[in-house]
XYZ file of C-alpha atoms in Angstrom:
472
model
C 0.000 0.000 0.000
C 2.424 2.835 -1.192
C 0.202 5.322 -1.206
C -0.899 4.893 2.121
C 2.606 4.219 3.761
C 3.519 7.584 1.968
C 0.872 9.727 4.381
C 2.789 8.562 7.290
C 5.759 11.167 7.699
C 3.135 13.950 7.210
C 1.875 12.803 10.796
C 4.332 14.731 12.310
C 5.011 11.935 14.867
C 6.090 12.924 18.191
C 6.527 9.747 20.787
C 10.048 9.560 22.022
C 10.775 6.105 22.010
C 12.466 4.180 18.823
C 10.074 1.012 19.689
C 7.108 3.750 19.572
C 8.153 4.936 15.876
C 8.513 1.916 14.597
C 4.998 0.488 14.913
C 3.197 3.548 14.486
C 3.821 2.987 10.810
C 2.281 -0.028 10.662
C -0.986 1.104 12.520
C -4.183 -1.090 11.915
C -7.363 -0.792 13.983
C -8.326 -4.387 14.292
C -12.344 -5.134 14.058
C -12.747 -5.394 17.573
C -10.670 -6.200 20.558
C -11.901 -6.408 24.222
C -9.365 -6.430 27.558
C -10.134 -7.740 30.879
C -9.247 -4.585 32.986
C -8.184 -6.903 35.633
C -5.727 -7.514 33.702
C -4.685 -3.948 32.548
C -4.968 -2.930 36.560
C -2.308 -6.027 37.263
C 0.071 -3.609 35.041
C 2.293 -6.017 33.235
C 4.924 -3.406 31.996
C 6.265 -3.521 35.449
C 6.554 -7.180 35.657
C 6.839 -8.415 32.289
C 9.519 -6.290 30.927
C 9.007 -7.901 27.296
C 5.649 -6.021 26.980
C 7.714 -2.635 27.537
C 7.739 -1.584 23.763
C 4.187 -2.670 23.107
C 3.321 -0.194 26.681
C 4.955 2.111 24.450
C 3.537 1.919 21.501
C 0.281 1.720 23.030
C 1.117 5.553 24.709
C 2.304 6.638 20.975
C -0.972 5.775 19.696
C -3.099 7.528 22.268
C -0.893 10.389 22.008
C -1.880 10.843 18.008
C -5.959 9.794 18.859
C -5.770 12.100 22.073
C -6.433 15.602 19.770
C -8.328 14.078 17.449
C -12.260 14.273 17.597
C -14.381 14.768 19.252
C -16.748 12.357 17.207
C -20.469 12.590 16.805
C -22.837 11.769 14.357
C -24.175 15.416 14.522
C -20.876 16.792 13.030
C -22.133 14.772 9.230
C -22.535 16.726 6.553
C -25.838 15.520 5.896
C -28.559 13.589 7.986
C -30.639 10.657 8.157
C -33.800 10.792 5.922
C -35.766 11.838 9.357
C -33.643 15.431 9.398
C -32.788 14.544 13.190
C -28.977 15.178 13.369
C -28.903 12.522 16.032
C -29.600 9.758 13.884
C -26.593 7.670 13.163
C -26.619 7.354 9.525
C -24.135 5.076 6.388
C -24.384 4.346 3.062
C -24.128 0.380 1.778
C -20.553 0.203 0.803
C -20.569 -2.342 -2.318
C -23.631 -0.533 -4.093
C -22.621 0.956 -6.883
C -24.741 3.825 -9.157
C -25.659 2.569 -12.968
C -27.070 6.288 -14.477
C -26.812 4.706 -18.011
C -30.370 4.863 -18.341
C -32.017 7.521 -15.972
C -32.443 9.909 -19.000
C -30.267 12.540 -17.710
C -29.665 15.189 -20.156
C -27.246 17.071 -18.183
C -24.612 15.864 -15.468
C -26.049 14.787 -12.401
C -24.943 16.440 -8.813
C -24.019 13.840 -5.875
C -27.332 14.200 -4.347
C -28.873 13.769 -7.677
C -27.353 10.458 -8.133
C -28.401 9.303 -4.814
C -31.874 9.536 -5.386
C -32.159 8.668 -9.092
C -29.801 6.179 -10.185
C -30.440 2.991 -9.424
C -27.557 1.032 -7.672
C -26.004 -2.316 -7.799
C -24.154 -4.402 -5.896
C -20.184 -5.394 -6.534
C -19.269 -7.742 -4.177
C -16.140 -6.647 -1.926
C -15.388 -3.122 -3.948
C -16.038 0.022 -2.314
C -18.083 2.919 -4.144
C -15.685 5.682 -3.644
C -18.052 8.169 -2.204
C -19.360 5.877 0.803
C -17.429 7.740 3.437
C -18.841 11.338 2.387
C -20.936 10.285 5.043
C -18.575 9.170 7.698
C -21.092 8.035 11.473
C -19.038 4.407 10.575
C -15.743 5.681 10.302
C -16.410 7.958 13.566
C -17.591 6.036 15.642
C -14.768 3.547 14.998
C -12.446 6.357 15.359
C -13.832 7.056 19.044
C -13.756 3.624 19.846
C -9.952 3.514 19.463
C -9.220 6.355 20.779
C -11.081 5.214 24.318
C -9.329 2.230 24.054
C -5.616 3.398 23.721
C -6.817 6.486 25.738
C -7.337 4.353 28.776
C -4.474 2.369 28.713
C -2.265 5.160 28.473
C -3.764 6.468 31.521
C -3.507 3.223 33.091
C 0.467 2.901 31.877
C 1.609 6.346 32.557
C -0.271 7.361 35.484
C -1.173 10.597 33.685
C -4.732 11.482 34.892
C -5.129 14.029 31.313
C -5.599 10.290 29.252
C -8.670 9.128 31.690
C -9.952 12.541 31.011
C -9.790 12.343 27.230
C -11.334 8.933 27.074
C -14.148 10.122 29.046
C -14.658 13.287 26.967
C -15.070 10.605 23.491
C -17.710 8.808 25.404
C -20.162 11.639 26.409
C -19.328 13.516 23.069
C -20.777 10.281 21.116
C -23.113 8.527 23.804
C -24.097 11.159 26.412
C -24.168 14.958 25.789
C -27.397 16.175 25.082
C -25.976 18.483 21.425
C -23.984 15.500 20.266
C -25.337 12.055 21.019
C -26.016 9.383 18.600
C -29.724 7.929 18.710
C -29.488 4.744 20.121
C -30.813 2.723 16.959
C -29.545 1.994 13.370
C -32.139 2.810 11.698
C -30.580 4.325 8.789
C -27.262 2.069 8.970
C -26.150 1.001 5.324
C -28.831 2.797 3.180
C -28.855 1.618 -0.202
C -29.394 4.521 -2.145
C -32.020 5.198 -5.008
C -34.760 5.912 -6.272
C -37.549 5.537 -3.492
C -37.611 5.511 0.359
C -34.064 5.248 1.471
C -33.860 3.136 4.923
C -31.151 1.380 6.649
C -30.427 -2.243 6.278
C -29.654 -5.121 8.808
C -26.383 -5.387 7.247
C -25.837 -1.871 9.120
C -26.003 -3.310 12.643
C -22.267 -4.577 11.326
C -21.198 -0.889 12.054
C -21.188 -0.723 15.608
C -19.484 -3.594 16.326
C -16.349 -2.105 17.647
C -17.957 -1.311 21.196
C -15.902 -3.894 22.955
C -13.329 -1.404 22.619
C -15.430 1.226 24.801
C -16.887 -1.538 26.812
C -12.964 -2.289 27.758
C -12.364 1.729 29.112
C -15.500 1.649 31.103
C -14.770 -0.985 32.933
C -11.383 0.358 33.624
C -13.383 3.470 34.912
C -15.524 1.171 37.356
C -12.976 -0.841 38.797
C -10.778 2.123 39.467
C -13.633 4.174 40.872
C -12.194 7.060 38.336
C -13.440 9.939 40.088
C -13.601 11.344 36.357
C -15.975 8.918 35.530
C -19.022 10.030 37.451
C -22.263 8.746 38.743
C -24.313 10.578 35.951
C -22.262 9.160 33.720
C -22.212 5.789 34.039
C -26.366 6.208 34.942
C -26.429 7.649 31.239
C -24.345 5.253 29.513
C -26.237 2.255 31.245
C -29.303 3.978 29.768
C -27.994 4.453 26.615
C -27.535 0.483 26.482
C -30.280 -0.841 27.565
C -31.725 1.520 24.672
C -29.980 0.059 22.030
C -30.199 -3.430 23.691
C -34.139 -3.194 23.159
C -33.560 -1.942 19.676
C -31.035 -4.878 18.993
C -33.814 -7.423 20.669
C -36.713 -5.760 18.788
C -35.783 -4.310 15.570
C -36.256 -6.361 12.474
C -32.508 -5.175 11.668
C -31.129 -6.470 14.953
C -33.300 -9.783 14.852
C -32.136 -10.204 10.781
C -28.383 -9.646 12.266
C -28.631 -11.725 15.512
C -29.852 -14.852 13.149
C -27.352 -14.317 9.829
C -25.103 -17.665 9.873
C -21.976 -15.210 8.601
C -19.637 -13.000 10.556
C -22.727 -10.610 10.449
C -24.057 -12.957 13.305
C -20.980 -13.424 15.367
C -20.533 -9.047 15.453
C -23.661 -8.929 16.254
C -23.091 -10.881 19.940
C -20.001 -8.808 20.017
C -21.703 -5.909 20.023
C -24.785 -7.498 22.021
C -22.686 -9.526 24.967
C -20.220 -5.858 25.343
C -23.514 -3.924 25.630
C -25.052 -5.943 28.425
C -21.672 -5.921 30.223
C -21.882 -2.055 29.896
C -25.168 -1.664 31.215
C -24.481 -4.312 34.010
C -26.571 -7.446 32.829
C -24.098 -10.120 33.349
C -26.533 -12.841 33.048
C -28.068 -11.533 29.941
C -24.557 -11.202 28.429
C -24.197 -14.624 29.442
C -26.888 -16.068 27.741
C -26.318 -14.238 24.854
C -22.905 -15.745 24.496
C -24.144 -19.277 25.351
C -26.577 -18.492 22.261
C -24.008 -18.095 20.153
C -21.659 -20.531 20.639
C -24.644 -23.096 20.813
C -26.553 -21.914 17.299
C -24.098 -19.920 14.857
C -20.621 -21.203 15.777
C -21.420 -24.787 15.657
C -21.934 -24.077 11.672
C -19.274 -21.699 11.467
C -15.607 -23.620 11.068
C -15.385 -27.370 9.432
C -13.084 -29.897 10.411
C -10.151 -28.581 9.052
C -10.448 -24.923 10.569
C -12.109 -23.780 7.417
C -14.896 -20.884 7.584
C -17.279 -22.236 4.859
C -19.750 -18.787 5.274
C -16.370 -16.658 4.479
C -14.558 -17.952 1.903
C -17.549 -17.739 -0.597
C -17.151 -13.999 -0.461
C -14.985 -11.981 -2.498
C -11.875 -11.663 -0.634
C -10.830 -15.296 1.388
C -8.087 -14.106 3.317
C -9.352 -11.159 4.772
C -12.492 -13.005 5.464
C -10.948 -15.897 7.579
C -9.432 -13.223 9.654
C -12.463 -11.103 10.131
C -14.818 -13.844 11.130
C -12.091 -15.610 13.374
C -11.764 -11.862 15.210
C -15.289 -11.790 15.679
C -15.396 -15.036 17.029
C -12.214 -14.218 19.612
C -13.934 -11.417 20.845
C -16.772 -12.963 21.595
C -14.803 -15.699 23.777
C -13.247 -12.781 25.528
C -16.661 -11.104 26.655
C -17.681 -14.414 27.374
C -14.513 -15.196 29.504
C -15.167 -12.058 31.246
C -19.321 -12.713 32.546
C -17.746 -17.019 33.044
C -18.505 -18.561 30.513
C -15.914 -20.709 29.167
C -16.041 -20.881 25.599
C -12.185 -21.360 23.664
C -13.002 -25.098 23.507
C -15.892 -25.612 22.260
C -16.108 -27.249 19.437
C -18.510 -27.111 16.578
C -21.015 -29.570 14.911
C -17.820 -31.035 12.570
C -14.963 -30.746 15.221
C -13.844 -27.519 14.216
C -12.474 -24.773 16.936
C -11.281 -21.090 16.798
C -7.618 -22.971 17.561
C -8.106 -24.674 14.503
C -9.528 -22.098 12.266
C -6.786 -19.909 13.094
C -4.173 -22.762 12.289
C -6.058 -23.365 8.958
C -5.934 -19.261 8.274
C -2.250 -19.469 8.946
C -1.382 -21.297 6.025
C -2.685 -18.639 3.293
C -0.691 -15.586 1.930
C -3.086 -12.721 0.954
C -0.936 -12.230 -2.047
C -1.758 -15.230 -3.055
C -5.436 -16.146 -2.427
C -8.386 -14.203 -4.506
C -7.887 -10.527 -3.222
C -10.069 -7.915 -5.294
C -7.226 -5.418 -3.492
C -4.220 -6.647 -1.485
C -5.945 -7.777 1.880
C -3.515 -6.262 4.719
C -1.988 -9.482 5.808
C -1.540 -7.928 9.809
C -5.056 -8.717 10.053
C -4.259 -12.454 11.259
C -1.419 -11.422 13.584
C -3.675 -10.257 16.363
C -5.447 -13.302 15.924
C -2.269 -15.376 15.944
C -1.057 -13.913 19.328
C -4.474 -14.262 21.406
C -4.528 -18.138 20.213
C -1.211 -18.529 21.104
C -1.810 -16.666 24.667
C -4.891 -19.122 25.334
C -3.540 -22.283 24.140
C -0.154 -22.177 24.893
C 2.661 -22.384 22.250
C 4.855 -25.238 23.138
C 6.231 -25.989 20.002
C 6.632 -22.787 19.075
C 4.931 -22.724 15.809
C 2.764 -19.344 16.315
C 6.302 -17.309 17.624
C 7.699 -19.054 14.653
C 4.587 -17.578 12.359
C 4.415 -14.318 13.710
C 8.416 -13.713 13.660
C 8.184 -14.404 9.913
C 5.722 -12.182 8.798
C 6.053 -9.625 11.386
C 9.459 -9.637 13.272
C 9.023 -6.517 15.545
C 5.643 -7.058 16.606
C 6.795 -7.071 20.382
C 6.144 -3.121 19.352
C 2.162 -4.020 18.702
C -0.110 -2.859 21.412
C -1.546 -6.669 21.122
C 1.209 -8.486 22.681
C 0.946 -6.273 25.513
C -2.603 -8.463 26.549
C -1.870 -11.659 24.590
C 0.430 -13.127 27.101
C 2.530 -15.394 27.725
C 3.640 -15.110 23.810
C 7.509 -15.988 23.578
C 9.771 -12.887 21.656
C 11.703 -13.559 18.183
C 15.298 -15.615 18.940
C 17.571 -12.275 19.535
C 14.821 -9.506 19.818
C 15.925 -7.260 22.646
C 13.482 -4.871 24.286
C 14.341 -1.496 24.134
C 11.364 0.775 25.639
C 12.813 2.325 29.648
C 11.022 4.822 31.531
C 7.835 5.898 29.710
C 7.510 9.144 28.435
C 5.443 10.961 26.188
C 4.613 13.985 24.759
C 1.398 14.647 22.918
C 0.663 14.113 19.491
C -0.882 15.997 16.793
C -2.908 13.645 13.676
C -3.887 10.311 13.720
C -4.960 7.386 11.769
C -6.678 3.904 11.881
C -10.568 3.470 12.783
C -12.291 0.223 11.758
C -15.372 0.529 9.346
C -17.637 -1.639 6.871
C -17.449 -5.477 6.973
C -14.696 -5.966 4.776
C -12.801 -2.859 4.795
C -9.511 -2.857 4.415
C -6.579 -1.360 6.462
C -6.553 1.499 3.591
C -9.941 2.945 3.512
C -10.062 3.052 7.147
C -7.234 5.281 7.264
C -10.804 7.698 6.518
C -11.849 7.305 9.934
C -10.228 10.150 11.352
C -10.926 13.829 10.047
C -7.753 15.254 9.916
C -6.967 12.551 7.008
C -10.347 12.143 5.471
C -9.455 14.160 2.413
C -6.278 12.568 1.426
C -7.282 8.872 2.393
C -10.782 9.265 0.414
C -8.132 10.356 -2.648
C -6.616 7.851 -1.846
C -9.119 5.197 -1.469
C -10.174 6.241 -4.596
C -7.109 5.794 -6.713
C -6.897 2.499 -5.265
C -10.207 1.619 -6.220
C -10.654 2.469 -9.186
């Protein structure tokens, strides 16, 4: 991705560790990722010094997301058919406009072609213009920033990163000017001719909540004086809302039911929602659900993902639904309720789907675009944290492909994962100073580490030019 790796010096990067640097260049924001905060609060920097460059990585990366934002739906250039500015709104991402035969004599404006070309559907390719209207790319954005937020304030001590994090949340969730609607109900629009209403496909957009999920919880079991009573009274509100929209909802009934990674994000985003508001045994029963309907259909005997790989792009499609699937065993983990080894109806487990993913190169499987093969590695590390590594094979994987990622902010909680033969960790006292730009945010199912480089505004322009060029 050249044109992408180009943006990077313009970022004016500012962390002051050599560890930091070098994997802020290869930023992704993974799907979805959620943290124990017991864990977090056990601070393994100070007593697992091999997690010291991914502590400061982490810290780099919160330094960039810390001026970006705030997010809100209400900052959109346009709104939601319903002219409420609160109304989280996206367009479908593969439906493409055909004004061959509309009859136009003279050239169509955008909003034109919304509303009278008919649109069709290209499997796995973009339509250039889908992030004109950016709630997806947003909210993703906000999630991140939480995430790394919190841990920064957790790894430095420095109260100003708790602060931030909580400033994201009531900007998007809370604040009476600036909060999001708790529904979907205008999620993917396909656009033409006609009514224009959301899709169930949409509910796929707010599946990075785990993320938030994670920095509450660090909030509660802290007692974060910054986190107040009102607060986490509104957010529990907020959840509950959308939990009775998920539950009720055609969408969120279509989405809880879809045999496809659309199914398993939607318990990712149902399971982190009842932990938010509380519900423990609700989020309990909601990952029993899953892992006792969907997932038994989900990976064969051989680790295969037979709902992915008849889409248009395998690789990134094992790794997306295998995410979604992690996640969920880490919410699950988190209300007890053991789930990394179950298997499914043909024998098939998330160890061995993840051993099956390992053996394909993106470069060599049926990419429309280059999949970004650091999409597995994430993956590769929290199977190797749950189910041991004694012969080595994952260290032996990830060292291949990706021979500094003791710098990724993911081996930080996948532990015990052993270093490459030789690495030596260079990160010493933390410090930090903060950051201007950033990039990353996690978007549409099947988006690719490129086009999410939209997520955040201070990049939009440039990454939708270059999204573009690359799609076209």
């Amino acid at each position: 991705m050249p044109l992408i790796t180009a943006l990077i010096p313009a970022l004016a990067l500012t962390a002051t560790t050599r560890a930091a640097a070098a994997s802020w260049d290869s930023f992704i924001s993974y799907d979805n990722e959620f943290v124990d905060p017991a864990y977090i609060l056990s601070k393994p920097w100070s007593t697992n010094n091999s997690t010291g460059d991914a502590a400061q990585t982490i810290v780099a990366w919160a330094d960039h997301l810390y001026n970006q934002g705030p997010w809100s739906v209400t900052y959109k250039p346009f709104t939601a058919p319903t002219g409420d500015k609160h109304d989280y709104l996206s367009w479908a991402p593969y439906w493409w406009p055909n004004c061959s035969e509309v009859g136009n004599k003279t050239e169509l404006t955008q909003e034109e072609i919304w509303v009278t070309c008919p649109y069709e559907a290209r499997d796995g390719k973009f339509v250039p213009d889908v992030r004109l209207i950016n709630d997806t790319g947003s909210y993703a954005g906000m999630c991140d920033a939480v995430f790394y937020n919190s841990f920064a304030w957790q790894i430095t001590g420095e109260e100003r990163y708790a602060e931030k994090a909580v400033s994201f949340i009531r900007t998007w969730f809370l604040d009476d000017a600036t909060h999001m609607n708790p529904n979907l109900n205008y999620s993917q629009v396909r656009r033409g001719p006609g009514v224009q209403t959301g899709r169930s496909f949409g509910v796929l957009d707010m599946k990075n909540i785990a993320k938030v999920a994670t920095g509450i919880l660090l909030f509660r079991e802290t007692k974060y004086p910054g986190w107040t009573a009102d607060d986490d009274r509104k957010m529990v509100a907020w959840s509950n809302a959308f939990i009775k929209w998920l539950e009720e909802h055609e969408f969120g009934r279509t989405e809880g039911s879809t045999e496809n990674n659309h199914g398993t994000y939607f318990y990712n985003t149902m399971i982190a929602h009842q932990i938010i508001a509380g519900n423990h045994e609700r989020a309990r029963f909601y990952a029993n659900r899953y892992f006792t309907t969907q997932y038994l259909d989900q990976i064969d005997e051989r680790g295969e993902q037979p709902f992915e790989v008849v889409r248009s792009r395998t690789y990134h499609y094992r790794a997306y639904g295998l995410g979604a699937t992690i996640t969920n065993a880490k919410l699950a983990a988190y209300v007890g309720y053991d789930a990394w080894d179950l298997t499914t109806k043909k024998g098939g487990s998330i160890q061995k789907a993840l051993d099956w993913a390992m053996q394909f190169d993106p470069a060599d499987t049926n990419e429309i675009k280059s999949a970004p093969a650091e999409e597995l590695y994430q993956h590769v590390a929290a199977v190797a944290a749950q189910y041991g590594d004694s012969q080595g094979k994952y260290a032996a994987y990830i060292t291949r492909v990706s021979p500094n990622y003791p710098q990724s902010p993911f081996f930080l909680w996948n532990q015990p994962l052993a270093l490459p033969k030789g690495y030596v960790v260079s990160a010493g006292v933390l410090t930090t100073s903060p950051g201007g730009g950033g990039v990353g945010g996690s978007t549409e199912d099947g988006e690719s580490a490129a086009s999410r480089m939209a997520a955040y505004p201070a990049l939009a322009a440039a990454a939708l030019f270059v999204l573009v060029q690359l799609l076209l």
